Short mmCIF file of C-alpha atoms and ligand atoms in Angstrom, two decimals:
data_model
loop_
_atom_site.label_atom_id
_atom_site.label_comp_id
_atom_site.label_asym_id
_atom_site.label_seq_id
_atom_site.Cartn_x
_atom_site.Cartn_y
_atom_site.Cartn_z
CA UNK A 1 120.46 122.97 55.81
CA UNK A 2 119.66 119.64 55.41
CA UNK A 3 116.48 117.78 55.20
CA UNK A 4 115.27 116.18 58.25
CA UNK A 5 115.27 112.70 57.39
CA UNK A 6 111.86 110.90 57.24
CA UNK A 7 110.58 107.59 58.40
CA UNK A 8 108.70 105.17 56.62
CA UNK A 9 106.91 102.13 57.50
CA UNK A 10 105.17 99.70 55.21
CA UNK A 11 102.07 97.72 56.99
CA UNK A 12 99.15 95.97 55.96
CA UNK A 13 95.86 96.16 57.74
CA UNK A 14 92.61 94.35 58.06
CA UNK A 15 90.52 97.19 58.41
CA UNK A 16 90.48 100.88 57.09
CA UNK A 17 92.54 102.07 60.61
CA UNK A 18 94.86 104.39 59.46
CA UNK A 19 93.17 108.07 59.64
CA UNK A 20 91.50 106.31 62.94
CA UNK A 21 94.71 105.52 64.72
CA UNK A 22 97.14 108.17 62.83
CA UNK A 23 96.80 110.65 66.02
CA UNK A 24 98.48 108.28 68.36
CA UNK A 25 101.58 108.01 66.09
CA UNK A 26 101.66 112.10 65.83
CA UNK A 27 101.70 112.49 69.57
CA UNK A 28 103.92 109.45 70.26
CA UNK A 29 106.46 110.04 67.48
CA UNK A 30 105.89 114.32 66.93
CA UNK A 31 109.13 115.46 66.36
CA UNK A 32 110.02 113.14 63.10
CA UNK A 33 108.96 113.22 60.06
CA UNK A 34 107.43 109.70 58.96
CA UNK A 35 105.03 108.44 56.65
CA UNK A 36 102.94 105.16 57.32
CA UNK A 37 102.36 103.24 53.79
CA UNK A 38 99.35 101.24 53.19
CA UNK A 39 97.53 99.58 50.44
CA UNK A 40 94.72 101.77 51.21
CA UNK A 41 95.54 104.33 53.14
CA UNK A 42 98.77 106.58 53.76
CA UNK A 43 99.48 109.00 56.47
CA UNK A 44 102.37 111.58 56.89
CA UNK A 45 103.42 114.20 59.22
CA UNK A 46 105.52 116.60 58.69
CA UNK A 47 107.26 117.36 62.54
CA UNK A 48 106.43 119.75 64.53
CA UNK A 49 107.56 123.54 63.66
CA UNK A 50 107.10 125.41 60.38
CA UNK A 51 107.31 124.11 57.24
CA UNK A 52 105.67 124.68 54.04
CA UNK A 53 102.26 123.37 52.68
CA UNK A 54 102.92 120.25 50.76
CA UNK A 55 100.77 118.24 48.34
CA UNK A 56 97.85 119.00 46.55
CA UNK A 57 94.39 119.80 46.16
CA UNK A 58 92.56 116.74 48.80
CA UNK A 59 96.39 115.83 49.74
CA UNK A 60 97.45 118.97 50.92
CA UNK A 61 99.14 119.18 54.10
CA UNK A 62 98.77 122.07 56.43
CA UNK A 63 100.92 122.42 59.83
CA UNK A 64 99.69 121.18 62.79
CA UNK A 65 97.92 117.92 61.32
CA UNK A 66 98.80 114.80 59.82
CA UNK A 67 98.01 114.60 55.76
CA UNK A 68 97.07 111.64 53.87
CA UNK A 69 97.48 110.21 50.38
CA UNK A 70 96.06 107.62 48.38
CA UNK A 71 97.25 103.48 49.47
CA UNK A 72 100.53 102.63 47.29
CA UNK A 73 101.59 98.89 46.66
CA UNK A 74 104.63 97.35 49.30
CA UNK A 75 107.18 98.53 46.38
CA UNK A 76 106.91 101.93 47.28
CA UNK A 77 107.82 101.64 50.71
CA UNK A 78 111.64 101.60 51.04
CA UNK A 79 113.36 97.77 50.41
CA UNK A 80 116.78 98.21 52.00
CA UNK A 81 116.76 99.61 55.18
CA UNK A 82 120.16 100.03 57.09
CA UNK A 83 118.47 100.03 60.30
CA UNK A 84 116.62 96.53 60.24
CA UNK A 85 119.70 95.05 59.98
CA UNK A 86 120.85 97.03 63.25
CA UNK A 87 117.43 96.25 64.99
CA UNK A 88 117.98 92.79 63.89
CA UNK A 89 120.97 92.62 66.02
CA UNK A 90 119.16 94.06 68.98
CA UNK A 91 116.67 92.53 69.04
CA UNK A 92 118.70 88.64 69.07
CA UNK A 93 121.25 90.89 71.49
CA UNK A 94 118.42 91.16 73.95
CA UNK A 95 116.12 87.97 73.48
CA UNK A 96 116.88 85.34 76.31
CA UNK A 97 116.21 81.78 75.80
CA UNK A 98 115.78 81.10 79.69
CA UNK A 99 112.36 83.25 79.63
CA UNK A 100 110.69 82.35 76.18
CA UNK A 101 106.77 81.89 76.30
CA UNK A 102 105.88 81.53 72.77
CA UNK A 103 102.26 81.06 73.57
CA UNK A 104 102.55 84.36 75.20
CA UNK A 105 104.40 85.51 71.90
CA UNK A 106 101.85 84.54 69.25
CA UNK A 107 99.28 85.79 71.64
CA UNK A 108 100.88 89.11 71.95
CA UNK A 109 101.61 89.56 68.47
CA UNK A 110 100.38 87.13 65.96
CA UNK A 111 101.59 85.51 63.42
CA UNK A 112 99.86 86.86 60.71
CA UNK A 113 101.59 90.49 61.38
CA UNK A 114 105.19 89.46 61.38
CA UNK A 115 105.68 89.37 57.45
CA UNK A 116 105.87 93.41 58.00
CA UNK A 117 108.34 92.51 61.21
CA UNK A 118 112.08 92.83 60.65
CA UNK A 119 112.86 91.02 63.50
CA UNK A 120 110.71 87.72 62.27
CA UNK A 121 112.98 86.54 60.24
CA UNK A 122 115.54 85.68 62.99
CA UNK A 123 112.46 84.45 65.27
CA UNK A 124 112.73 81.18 64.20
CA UNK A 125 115.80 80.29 64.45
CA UNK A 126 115.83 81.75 67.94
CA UNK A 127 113.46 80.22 69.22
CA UNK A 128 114.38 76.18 68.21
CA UNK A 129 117.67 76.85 69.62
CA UNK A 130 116.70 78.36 72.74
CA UNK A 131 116.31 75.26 74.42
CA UNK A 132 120.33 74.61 73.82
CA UNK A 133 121.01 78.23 75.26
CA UNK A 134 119.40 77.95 77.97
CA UNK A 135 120.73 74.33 79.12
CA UNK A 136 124.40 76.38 78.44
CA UNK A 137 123.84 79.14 80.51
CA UNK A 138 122.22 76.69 83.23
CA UNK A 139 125.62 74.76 83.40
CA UNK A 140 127.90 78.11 83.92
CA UNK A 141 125.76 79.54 86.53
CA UNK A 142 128.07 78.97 89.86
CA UNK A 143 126.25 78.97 92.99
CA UNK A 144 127.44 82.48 93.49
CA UNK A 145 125.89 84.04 90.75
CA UNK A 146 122.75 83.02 91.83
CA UNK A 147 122.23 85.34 95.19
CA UNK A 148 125.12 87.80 95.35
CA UNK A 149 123.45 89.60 98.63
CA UNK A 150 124.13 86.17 100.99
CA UNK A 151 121.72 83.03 101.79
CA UNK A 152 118.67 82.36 100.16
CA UNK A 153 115.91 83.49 102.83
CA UNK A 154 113.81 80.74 104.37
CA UNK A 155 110.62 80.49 103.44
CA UNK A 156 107.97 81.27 106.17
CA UNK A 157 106.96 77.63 106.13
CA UNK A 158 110.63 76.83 107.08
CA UNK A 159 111.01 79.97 109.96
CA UNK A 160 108.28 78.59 111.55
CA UNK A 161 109.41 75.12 111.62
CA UNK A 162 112.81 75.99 113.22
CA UNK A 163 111.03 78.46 115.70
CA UNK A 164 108.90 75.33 116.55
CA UNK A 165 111.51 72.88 116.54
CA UNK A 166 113.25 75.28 119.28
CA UNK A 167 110.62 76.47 121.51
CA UNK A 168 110.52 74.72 124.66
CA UNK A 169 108.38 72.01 124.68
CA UNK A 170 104.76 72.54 126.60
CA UNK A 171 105.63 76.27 126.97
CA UNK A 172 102.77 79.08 126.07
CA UNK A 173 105.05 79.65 123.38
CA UNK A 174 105.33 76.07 121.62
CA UNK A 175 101.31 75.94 121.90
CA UNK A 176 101.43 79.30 120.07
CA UNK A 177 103.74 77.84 117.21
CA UNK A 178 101.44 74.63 116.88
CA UNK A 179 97.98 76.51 116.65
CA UNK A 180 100.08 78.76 113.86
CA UNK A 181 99.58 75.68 111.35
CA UNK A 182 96.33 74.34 112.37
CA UNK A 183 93.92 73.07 110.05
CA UNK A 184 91.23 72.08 112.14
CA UNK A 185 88.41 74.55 110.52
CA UNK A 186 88.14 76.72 107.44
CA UNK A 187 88.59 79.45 109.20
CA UNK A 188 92.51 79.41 109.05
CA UNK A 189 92.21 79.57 105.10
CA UNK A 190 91.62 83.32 104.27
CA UNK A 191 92.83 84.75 107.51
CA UNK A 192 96.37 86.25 107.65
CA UNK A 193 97.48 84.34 110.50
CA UNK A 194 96.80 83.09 114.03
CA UNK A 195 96.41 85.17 116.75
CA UNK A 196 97.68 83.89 120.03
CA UNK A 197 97.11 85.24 123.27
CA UNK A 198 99.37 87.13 124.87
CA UNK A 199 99.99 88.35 128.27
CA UNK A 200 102.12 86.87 131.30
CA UNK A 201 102.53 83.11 131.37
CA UNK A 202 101.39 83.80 135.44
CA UNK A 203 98.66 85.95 134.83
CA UNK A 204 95.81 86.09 138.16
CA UNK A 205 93.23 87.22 135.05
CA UNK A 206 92.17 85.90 131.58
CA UNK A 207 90.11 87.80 129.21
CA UNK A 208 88.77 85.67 126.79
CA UNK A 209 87.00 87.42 123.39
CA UNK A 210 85.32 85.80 120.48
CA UNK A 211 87.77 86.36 117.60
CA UNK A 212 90.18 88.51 116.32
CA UNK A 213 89.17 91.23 114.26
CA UNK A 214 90.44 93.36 111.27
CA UNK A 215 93.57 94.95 112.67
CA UNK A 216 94.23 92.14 114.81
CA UNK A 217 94.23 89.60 112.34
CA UNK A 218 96.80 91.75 110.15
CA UNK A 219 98.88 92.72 113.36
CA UNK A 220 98.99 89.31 114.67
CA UNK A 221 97.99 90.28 118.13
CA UNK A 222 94.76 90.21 120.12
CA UNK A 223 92.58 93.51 121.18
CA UNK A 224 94.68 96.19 119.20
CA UNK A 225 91.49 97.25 116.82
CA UNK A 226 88.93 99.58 117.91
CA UNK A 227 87.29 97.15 120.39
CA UNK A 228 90.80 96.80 121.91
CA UNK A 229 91.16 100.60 122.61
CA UNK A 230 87.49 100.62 124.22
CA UNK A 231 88.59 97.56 126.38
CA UNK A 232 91.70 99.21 127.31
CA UNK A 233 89.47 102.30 128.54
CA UNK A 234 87.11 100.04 130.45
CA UNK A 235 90.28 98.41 132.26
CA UNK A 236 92.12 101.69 133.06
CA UNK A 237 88.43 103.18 134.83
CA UNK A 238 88.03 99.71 136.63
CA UNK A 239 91.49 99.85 137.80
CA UNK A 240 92.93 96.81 136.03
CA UNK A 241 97.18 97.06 134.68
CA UNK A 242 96.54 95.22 131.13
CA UNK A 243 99.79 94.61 131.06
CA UNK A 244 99.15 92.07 133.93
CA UNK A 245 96.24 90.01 132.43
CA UNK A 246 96.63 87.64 129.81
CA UNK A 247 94.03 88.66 126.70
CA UNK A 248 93.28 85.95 124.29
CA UNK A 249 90.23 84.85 122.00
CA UNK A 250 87.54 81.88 122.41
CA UNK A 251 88.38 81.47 117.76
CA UNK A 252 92.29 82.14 117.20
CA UNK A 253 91.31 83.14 113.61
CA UNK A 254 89.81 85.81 112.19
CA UNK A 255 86.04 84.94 110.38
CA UNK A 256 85.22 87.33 107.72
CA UNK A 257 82.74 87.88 104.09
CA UNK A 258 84.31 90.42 102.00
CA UNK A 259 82.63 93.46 100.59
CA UNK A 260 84.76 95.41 98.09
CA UNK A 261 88.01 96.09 99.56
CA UNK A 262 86.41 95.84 102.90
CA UNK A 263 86.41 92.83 105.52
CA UNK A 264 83.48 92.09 107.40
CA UNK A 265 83.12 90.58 111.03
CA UNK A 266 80.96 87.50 110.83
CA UNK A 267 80.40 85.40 113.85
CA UNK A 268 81.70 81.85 114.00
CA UNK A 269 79.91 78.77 113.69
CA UNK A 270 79.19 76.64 116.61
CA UNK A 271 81.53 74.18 114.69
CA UNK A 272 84.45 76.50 114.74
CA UNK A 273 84.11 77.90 117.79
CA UNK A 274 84.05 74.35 119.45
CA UNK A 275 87.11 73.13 117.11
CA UNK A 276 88.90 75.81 118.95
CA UNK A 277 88.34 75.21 122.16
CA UNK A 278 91.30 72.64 122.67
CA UNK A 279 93.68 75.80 121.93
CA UNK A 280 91.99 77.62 124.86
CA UNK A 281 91.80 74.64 127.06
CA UNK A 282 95.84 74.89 126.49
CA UNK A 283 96.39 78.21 126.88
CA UNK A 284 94.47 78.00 130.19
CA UNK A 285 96.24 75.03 131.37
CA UNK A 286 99.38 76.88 131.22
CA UNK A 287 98.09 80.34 132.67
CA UNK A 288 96.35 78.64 134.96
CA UNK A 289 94.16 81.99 135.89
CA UNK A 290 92.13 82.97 139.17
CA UNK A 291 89.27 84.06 137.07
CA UNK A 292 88.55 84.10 133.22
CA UNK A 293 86.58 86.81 132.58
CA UNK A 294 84.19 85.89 128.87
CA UNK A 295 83.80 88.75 126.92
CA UNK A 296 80.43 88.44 124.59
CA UNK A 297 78.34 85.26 123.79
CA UNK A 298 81.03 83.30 122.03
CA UNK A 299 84.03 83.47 124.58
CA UNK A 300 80.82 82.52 126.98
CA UNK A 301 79.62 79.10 124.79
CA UNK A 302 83.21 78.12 124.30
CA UNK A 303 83.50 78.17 128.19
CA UNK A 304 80.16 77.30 129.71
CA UNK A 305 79.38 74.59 126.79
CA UNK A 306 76.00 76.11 126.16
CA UNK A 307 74.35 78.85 124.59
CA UNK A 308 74.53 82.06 126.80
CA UNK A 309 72.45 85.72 126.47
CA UNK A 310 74.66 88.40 127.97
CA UNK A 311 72.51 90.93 129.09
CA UNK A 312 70.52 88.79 131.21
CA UNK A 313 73.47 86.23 132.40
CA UNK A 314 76.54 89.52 132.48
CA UNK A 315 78.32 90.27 135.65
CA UNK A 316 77.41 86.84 137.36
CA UNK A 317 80.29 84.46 138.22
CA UNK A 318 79.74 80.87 137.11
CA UNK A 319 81.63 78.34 139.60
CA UNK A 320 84.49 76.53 138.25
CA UNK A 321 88.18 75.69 138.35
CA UNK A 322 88.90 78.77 137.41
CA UNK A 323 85.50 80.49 137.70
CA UNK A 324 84.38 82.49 134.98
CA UNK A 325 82.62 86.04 134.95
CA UNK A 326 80.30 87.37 131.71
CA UNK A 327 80.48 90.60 130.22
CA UNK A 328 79.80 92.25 127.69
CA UNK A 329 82.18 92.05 124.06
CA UNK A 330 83.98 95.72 123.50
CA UNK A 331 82.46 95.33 120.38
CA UNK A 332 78.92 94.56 120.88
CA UNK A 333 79.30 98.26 122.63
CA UNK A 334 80.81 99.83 119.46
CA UNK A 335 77.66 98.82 117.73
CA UNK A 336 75.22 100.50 119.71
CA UNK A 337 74.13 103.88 118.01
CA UNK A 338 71.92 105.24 120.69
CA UNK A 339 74.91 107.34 123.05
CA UNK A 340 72.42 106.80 126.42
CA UNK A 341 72.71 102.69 126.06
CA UNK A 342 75.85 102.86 125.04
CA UNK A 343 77.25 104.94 127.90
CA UNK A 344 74.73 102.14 129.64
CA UNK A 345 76.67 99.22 128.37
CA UNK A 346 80.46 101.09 128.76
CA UNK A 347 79.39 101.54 132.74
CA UNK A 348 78.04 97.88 132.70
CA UNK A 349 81.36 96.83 131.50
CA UNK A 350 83.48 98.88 133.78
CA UNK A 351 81.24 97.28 136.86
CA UNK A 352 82.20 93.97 135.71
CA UNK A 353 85.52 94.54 135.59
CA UNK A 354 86.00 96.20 138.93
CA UNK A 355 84.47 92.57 139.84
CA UNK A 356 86.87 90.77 138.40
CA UNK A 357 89.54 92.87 139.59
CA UNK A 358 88.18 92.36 143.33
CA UNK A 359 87.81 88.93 142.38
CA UNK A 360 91.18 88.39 140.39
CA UNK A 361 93.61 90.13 142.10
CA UNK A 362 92.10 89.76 145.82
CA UNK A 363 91.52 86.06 146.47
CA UNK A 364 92.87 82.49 144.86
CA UNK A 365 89.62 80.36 146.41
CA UNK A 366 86.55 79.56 144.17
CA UNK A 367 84.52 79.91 147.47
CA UNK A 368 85.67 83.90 147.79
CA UNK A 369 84.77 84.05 144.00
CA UNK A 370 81.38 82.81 144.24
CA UNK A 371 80.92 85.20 147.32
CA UNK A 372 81.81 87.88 145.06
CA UNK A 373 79.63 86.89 142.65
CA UNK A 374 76.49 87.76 145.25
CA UNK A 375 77.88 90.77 145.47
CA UNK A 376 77.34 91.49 142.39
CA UNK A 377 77.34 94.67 140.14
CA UNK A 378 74.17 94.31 137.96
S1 SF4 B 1 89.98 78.95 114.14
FE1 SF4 B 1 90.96 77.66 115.67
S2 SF4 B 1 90.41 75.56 115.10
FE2 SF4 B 1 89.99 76.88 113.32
S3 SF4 B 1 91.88 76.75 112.13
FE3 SF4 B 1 92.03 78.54 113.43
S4 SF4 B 1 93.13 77.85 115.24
FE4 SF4 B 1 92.39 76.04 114.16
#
């Protein structure tokens, strides 16, 4: 039977690597037999499977391991090899001028290692006439080839301009597609996107939070985080359809530090939260609500113009066109660790809301609103 046949490379190294790094080539390259020349170092394996002790005395080779000898000069290693010249072809058969980076190149391999490369003597030659290749296969390419699966997709940029271009002007909708490229704070830089309100265009009741959160932020929508669920708990126990209100946020961008992987509520400036306000001064022109009801301190400073402390100011109507009734933020109650002030708060909310339901849904006259607020629930 004959001989396996045996591979041999010829390569030069800086330092004294090759009984260091000779286990990588037996597990990468374990069922050949090869032999890795050196001027100071040679390493062999034999394949895997039995074979016969070779060498002698130091040199022996058992099974199992790779053997080394002493470092021969580059004559020993083989001069004519049949497969460079096939590599050769390969490797010009798969080198395309349209991507070459030969910073990246040199980087990757330098320069100083190709005299051992086969393939560096055709690098050259590739390379300067790359720039020809590549202006050749630039002027075949017919538009066709360049997207066989049908139009290039718009970019987002563009969607958004056509969706804006189309909305009907001084709609809910338009307003939406403007605040989805403003600029006037920082706070539209790291965020995903704007989050608009949403709810009917002729809804009796606006909720008004601080800002969007996490999951809102990534879903686009207000109130669909955590704080959203508890808020849709408080509405169904105080009797209110959300489906007919119209939820929205005081900041229509979501203000966060980062920590890890993790993204952390922090609470907008006064800055921000006033360069927002036009968008909610638009969104309530349009809705034109009975009653917006401001959940937390923010939605409450973005609507009263001043600073505002909930517990002491919450389920009080302020008079206005529409007027406006505190509560407390669905967050704020997420917060609270101790279960007795939190079931506290949760009731506190659910009061409020029953107000602005009686307020909301019952009358259309600031003067029934402000008797409602003496009514109140605190
Ligand atoms: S937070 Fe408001 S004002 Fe600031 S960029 Fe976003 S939409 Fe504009």
């Amino acid at each position: 039977m004959p001989a396996e046949p045996r591979y041999v490379a010829w390569f030069e190294p800086e330092h004294h690597i090759v009984e260091y790094v000779s286990g990588f080539f037996r597990r990468r390259f374990g069922g050949m037999r090869w032999s890795i020349l050196t001027p100071d170092r040679c390493a062999h394996w034999e394949g895997e499977g039995p074979w016969k002790a070779r060498g002698d005395g130091a040199d022996t080779a058992f099974e199992g391991q790779v053997w080394f000898t002493a470092g021969v000069d580059r004559e020993a290693a083989p001069q004519d090899d049949a497969f460079e010249d096939a590599w050769r072809l390969y490797y010009r058969s798969i080198f395309n001028p349209a991507r070459l980076k030969v910073r990246a190149m040199l980087s990757e391999m330098p320069q100083k290692y190709w005299r051992n490369l086969p393939e560096a003597r055709v690098i050259p030659s590739l390379v300067q006439a790359a720039h020809h290749r590549a202006a050749g296969m630039q002027a075949i390419v017919k538009p066709a080839d360049q997207l066989r699966c049908g139009p290039r997709p718009s970019a987002p940029g563009e969607v958004a301009a056509r969706r804006l271009a189309q909305a009907p002007a001084g709609t809910l909708e338009q307003l939406g597609l403007q605040a989805a490229g403003c600029r006037r704070c920082p706070l539209w830089e790291p965020a995903t996107q704007t989050v608009w309100g949403e709810g009917p265009v002729d809804a009796r009741i606006m909720l008004v939070g601080e800002q969007p959160g996490d999951q809102e932020d990534l879903a686009g929508r207000p109130f669909v985080g955590p704080a959203g669920r508890l808020l849709d708990r408080a509405l169904a126990q105080a009797g209110l359809d959300r489906r007919l209100l119209y939820l929205t946020n005081a900041v229509k961008h979501f203000k966060f530090k980062s920590r890890g992987k993790r993204r952390i509520h922090d609470k907008p400036l006064d800055a921000e939260i006033l360069a927002c306000v036009p968008w909610l001064e638009e969104e309530i022109a349009r809705v034109a609500p009975v009653l917006i009801v401001c959940l937390g301190a923010t939605a409450a400073r973005a609507q009263l113009g001043r600073a505002v402390r909930i517990n002491e100011e919450r389920g009080r109507i302020f008079d206005g066109t529409p007027p406006r009734l505190l509560t407390f933020h669905p967050s704020y109650l997420l917060r609270l660790t101790d279960p007795a002030a939190a079931a506290d708060a949760f009731a506190k909310l659910v009061a409020d809301l029953r107000l602005a339901a009686r307020v909301g849904l019952a009358s259309h006259s600031t003067g029934t609103a402000a008797t409602a607020s003496m009514e109140g629930t605190r």
